[in-house]
mmCIF file of C-alpha atoms in Angstrom:
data_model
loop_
_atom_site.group_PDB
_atom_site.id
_atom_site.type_symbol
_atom_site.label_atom_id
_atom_site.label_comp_id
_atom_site.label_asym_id
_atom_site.label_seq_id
_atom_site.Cartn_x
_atom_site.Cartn_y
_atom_site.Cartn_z
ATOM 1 C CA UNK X 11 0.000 0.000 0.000
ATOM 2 C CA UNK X 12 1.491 3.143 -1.315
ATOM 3 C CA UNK X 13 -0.971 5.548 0.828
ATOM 4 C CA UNK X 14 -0.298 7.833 4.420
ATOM 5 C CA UNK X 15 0.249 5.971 6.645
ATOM 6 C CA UNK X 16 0.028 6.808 10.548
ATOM 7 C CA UNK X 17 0.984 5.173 14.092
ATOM 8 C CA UNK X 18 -0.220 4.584 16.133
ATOM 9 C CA UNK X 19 -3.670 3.765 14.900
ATOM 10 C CA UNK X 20 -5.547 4.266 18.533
ATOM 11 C CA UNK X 21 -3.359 5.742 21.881
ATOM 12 C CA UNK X 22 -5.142 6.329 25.438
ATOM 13 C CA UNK X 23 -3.100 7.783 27.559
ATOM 14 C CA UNK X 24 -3.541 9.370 31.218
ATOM 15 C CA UNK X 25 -3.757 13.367 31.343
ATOM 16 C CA UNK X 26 -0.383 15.356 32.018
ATOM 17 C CA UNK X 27 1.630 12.633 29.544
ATOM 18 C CA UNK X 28 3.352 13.239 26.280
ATOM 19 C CA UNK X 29 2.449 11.354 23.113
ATOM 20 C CA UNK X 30 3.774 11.416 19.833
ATOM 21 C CA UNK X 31 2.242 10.695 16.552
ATOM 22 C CA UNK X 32 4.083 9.293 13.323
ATOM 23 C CA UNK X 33 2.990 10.346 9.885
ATOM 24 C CA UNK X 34 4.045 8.741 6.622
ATOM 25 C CA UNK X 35 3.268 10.654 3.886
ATOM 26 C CA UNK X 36 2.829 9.047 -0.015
ATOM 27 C CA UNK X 37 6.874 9.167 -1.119
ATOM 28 C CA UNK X 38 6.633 11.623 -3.937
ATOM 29 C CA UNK X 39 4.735 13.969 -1.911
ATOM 30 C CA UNK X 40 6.597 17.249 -0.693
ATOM 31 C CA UNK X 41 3.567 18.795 1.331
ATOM 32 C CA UNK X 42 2.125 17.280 4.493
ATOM 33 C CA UNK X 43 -0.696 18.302 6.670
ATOM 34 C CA UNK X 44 -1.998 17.350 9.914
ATOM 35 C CA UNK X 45 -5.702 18.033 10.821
ATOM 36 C CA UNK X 46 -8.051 17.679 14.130
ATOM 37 C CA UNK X 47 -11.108 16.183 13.672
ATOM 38 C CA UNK X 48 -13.484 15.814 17.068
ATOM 39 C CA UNK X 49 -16.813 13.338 17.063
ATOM 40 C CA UNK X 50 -19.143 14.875 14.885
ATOM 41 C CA UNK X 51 -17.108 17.811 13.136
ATOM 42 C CA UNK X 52 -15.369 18.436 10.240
ATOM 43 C CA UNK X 53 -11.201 18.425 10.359
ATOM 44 C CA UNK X 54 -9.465 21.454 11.401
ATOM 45 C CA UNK X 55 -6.451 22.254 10.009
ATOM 46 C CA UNK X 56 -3.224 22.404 12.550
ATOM 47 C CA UNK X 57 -0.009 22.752 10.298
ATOM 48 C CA UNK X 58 1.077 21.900 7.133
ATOM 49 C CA UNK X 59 4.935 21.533 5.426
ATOM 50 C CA UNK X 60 6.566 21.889 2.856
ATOM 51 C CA UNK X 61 9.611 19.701 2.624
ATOM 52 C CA UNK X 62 11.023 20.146 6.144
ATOM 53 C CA UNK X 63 9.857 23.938 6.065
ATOM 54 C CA UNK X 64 6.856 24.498 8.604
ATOM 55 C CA UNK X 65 4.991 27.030 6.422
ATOM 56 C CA UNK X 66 1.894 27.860 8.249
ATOM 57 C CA UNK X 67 -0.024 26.940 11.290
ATOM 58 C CA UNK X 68 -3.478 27.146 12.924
ATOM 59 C CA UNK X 69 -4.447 28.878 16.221
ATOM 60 C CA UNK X 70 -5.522 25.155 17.034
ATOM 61 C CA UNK X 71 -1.620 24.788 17.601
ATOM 62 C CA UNK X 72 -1.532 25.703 21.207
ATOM 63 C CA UNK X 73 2.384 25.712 22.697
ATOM 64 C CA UNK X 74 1.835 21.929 24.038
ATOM 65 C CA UNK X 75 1.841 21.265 20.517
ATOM 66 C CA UNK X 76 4.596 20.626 18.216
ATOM 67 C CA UNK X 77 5.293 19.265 14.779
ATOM 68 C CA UNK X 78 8.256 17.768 12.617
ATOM 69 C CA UNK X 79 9.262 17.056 9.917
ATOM 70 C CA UNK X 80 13.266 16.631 9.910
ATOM 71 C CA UNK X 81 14.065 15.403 6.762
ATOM 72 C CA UNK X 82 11.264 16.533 4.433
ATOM 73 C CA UNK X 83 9.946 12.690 4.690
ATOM 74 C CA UNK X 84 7.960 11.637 7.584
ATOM 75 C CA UNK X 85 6.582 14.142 10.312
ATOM 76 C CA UNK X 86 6.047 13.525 13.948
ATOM 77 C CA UNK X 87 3.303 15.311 15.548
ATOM 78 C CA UNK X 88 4.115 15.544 19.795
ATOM 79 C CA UNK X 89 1.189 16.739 22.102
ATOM 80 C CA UNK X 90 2.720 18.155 25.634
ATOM 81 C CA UNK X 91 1.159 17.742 29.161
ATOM 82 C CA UNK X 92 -2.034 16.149 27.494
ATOM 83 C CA UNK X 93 -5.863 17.380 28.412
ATOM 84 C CA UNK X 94 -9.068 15.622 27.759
ATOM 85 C CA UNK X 95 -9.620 18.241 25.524
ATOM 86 C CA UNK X 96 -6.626 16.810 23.429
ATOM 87 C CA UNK X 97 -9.077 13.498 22.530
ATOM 88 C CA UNK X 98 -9.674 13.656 18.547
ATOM 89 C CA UNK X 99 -8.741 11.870 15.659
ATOM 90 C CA UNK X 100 -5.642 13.336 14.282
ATOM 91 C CA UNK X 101 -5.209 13.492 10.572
ATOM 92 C CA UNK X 102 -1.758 13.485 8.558
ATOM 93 C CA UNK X 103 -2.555 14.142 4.378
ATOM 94 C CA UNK X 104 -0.101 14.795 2.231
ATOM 95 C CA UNK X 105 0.144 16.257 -1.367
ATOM 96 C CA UNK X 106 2.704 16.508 -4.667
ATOM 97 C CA UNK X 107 3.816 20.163 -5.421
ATOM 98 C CA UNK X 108 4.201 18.932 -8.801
ATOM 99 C CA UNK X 109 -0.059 18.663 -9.111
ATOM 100 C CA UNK X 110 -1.758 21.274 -10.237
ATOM 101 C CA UNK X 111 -4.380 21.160 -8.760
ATOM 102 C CA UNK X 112 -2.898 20.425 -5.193
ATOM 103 C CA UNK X 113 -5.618 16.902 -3.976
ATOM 104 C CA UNK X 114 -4.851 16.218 -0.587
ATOM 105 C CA UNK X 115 -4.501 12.308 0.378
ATOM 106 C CA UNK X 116 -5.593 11.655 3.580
ATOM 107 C CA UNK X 117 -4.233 8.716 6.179
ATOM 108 C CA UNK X 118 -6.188 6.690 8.299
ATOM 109 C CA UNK X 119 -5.852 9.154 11.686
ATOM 110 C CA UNK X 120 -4.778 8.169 15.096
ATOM 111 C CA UNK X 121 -7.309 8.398 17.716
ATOM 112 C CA UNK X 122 -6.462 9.765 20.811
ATOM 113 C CA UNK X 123 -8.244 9.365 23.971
ATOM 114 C CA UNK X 124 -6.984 11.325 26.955
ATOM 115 C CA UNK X 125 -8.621 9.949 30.258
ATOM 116 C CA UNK P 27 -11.510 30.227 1.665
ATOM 117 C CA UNK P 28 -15.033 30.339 0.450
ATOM 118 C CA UNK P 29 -17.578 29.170 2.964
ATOM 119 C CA UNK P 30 -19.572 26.355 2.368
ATOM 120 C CA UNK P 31 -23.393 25.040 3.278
ATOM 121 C CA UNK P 32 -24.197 21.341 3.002
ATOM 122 C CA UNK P 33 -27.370 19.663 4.193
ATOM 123 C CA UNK P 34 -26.858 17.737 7.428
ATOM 124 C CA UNK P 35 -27.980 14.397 6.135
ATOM 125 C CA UNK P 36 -29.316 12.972 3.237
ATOM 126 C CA UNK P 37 -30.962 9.156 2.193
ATOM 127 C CA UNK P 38 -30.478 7.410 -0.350
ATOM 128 C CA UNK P 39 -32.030 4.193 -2.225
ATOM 129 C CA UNK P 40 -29.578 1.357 -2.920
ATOM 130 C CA UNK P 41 -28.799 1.648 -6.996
ATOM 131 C CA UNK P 42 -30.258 5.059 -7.229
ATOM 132 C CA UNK P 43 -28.358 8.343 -7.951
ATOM 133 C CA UNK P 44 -27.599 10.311 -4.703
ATOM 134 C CA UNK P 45 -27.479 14.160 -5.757
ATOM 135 C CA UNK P 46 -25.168 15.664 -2.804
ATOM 136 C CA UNK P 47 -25.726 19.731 -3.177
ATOM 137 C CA UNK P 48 -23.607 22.365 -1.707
ATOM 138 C CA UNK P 49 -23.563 26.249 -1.840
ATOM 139 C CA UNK P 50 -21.205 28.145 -1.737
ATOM 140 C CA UNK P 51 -22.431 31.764 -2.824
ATOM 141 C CA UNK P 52 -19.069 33.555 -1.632
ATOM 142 C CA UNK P 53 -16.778 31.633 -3.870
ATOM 143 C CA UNK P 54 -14.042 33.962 -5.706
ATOM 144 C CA UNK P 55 -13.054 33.824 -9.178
ATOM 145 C CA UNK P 56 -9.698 31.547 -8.888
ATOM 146 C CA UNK P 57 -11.184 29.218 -6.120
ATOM 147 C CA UNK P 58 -12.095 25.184 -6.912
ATOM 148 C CA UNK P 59 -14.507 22.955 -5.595
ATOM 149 C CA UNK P 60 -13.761 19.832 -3.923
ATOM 150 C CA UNK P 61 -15.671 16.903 -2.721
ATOM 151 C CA UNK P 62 -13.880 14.481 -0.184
ATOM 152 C CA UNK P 63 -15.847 11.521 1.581
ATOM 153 C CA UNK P 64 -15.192 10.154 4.963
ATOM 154 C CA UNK P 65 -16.024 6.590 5.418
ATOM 155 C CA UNK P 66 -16.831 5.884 9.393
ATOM 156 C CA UNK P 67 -13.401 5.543 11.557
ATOM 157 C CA UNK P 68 -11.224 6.203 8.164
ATOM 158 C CA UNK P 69 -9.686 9.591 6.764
ATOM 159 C CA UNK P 70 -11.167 11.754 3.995
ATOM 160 C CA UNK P 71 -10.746 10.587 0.714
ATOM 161 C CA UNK P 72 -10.652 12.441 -2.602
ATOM 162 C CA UNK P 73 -13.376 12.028 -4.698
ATOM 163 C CA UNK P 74 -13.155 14.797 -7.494
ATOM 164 C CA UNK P 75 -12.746 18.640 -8.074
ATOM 165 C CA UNK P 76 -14.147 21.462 -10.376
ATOM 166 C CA UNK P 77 -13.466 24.942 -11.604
ATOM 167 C CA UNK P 78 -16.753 25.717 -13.629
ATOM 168 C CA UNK P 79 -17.208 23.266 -15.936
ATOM 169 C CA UNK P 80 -18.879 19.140 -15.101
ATOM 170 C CA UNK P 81 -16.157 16.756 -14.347
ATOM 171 C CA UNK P 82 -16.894 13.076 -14.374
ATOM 172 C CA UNK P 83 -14.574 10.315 -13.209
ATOM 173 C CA UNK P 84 -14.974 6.535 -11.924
ATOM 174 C CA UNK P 85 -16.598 7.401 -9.016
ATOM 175 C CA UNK P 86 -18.884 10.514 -9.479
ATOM 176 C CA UNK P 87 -20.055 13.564 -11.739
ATOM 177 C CA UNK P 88 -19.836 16.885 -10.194
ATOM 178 C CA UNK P 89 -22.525 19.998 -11.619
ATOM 179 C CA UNK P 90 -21.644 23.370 -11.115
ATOM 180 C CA UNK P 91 -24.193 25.709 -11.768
ATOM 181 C CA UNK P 92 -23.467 28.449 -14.149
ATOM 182 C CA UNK P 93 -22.923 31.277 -11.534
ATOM 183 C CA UNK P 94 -20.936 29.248 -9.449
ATOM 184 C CA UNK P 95 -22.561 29.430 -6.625
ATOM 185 C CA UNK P 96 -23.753 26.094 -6.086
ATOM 186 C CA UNK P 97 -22.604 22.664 -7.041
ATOM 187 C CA UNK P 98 -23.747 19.020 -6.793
ATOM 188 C CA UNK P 99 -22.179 16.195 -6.822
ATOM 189 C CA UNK P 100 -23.795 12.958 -8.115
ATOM 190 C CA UNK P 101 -23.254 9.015 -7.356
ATOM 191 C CA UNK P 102 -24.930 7.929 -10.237
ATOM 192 C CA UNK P 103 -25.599 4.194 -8.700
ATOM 193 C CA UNK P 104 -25.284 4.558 -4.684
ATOM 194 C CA UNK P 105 -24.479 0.964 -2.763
ATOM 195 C CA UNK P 106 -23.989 0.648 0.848
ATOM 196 C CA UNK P 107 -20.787 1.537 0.916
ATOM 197 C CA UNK P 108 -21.081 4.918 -0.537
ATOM 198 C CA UNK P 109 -22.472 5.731 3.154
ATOM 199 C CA UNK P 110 -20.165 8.121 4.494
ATOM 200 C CA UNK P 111 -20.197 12.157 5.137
ATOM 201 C CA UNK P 112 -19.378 13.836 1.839
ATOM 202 C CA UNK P 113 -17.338 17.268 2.548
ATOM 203 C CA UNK P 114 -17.650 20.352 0.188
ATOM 204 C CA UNK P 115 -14.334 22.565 0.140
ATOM 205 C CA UNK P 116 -13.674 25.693 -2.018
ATOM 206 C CA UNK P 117 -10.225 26.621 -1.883
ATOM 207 C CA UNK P 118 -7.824 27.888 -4.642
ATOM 208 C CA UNK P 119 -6.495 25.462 -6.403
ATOM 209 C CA UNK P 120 -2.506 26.473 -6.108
ATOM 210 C CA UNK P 121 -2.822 27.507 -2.384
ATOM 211 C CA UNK P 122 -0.726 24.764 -1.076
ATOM 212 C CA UNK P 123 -2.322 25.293 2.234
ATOM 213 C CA UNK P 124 -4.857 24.355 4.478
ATOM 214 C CA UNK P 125 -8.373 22.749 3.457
ATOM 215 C CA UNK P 126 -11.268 24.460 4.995
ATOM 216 C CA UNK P 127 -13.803 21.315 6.135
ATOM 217 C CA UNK P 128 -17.177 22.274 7.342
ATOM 218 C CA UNK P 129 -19.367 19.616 8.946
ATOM 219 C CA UNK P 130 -20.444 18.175 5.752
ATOM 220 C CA UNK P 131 -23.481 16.161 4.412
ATOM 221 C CA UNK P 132 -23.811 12.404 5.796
ATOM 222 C CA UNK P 133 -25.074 10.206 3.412
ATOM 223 C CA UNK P 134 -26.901 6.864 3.937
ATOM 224 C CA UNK P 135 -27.634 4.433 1.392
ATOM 225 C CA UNK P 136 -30.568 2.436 2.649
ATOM 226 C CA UNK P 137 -31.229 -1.349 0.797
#
């Protein structure tokens, strides 16, 4: 499968603990995205790279949050001192520079639940 | 980004076209509609994308109307597993950024 891919699929963790996400975008692709989606609502966009440049992010990306992507490849997204609050699906996509019309491929999201 | 409005939900007969509208009244001269689908516990997938004229590919037909703002997109022969919530996006088609979702239109296919 040449698709996102992201780990883990499902993480519960305790409030106050760190977790970090992996994101695999599709190979070719330069641009990656991570999204928020909560039960019920669309996904909201957090931050979004090109290559290993962080070009823009969303007031959704409080300090606690922070994203990677070292070697314009994969990206690591790490939440800080979790809340119950933090409990979403998170979404990596990823997309070619070299498409005009810039589709977005989506992974299968990790779900986080903070207790 | 252009705002969107999609109906909440929407039924459909099994092997019957599902017509999926969406308005978007504020959209700007250079923006593109998109249609993504979310399948239950899965991430959005791409299902096609417009300017102003109908597009067609292997898995649906998208209308836009002549002003532009409105568009629908159409599964000419729904099955059960076209049940999902179908997002509309307008964005420009060369900002590499961020994708706007609203809360989208969930579709059931009924037998």
């Amino acid at each position: 499968d040449t698709g996102v891919s992201q780990n883990p699929r499902h993480k519960i963790t305790k409030r106050g603990q760190n977790v970090t996400f992996r994101c695999d975008p599709i190979s070719e692709h330069n641009r990656l995205y991570w999204y928020r989606q909560t039960l019920g609502q669309g996904p909201e966009f957090l931050t979004y790279f090109q290559n290993e440049a962080q070009l823009e992010k969303s007031r959704l990306l409080s300090d606690r949050f922070s994203a990677e992507r070292p070697k314009g490849s994969f990206s690591t997204l790490e939440i800080q001192r979790t809340e119950q609050g933090d409990s979403a699906m998170y979404l990596c996509a990823s997309s070619s520079i070299t498409t005009q019309y810039n589709e977005q491929f989506f992974g299968p999201g990790t779900r986080l639940t903070v207790l | 980004d252009a705002k969107t409005t999609q109906p909440t939900s929407m039924d459909c007969a099994e092997g019957r076209a599902a017509n999926l509208p969406c308005n978007h009244s504020t959209i700007s001269g250079n923006e593109y509609v998109y249609w993504y689908r979310q399948i239950h516990s899965q991430g959005p997938q791409y299902i096609i994308h417009g300017l102003k004229n109908n597009e067609t590919n292997e898995m649906a037909s998208l209308i836009i109307t002549e002003d532009r703002k409105s568009s629908t997109l159409i599964l000419p022969h729904a099955t059960l597993r076209d049940t999902a919530v179908y997002y509309c996006i307008v964005r420009v088609a060369t900002n590499a950024g961020k994708s706007t979702f609203g809360d989208g239109t969930t579709l059931t296919v009924k037998p």
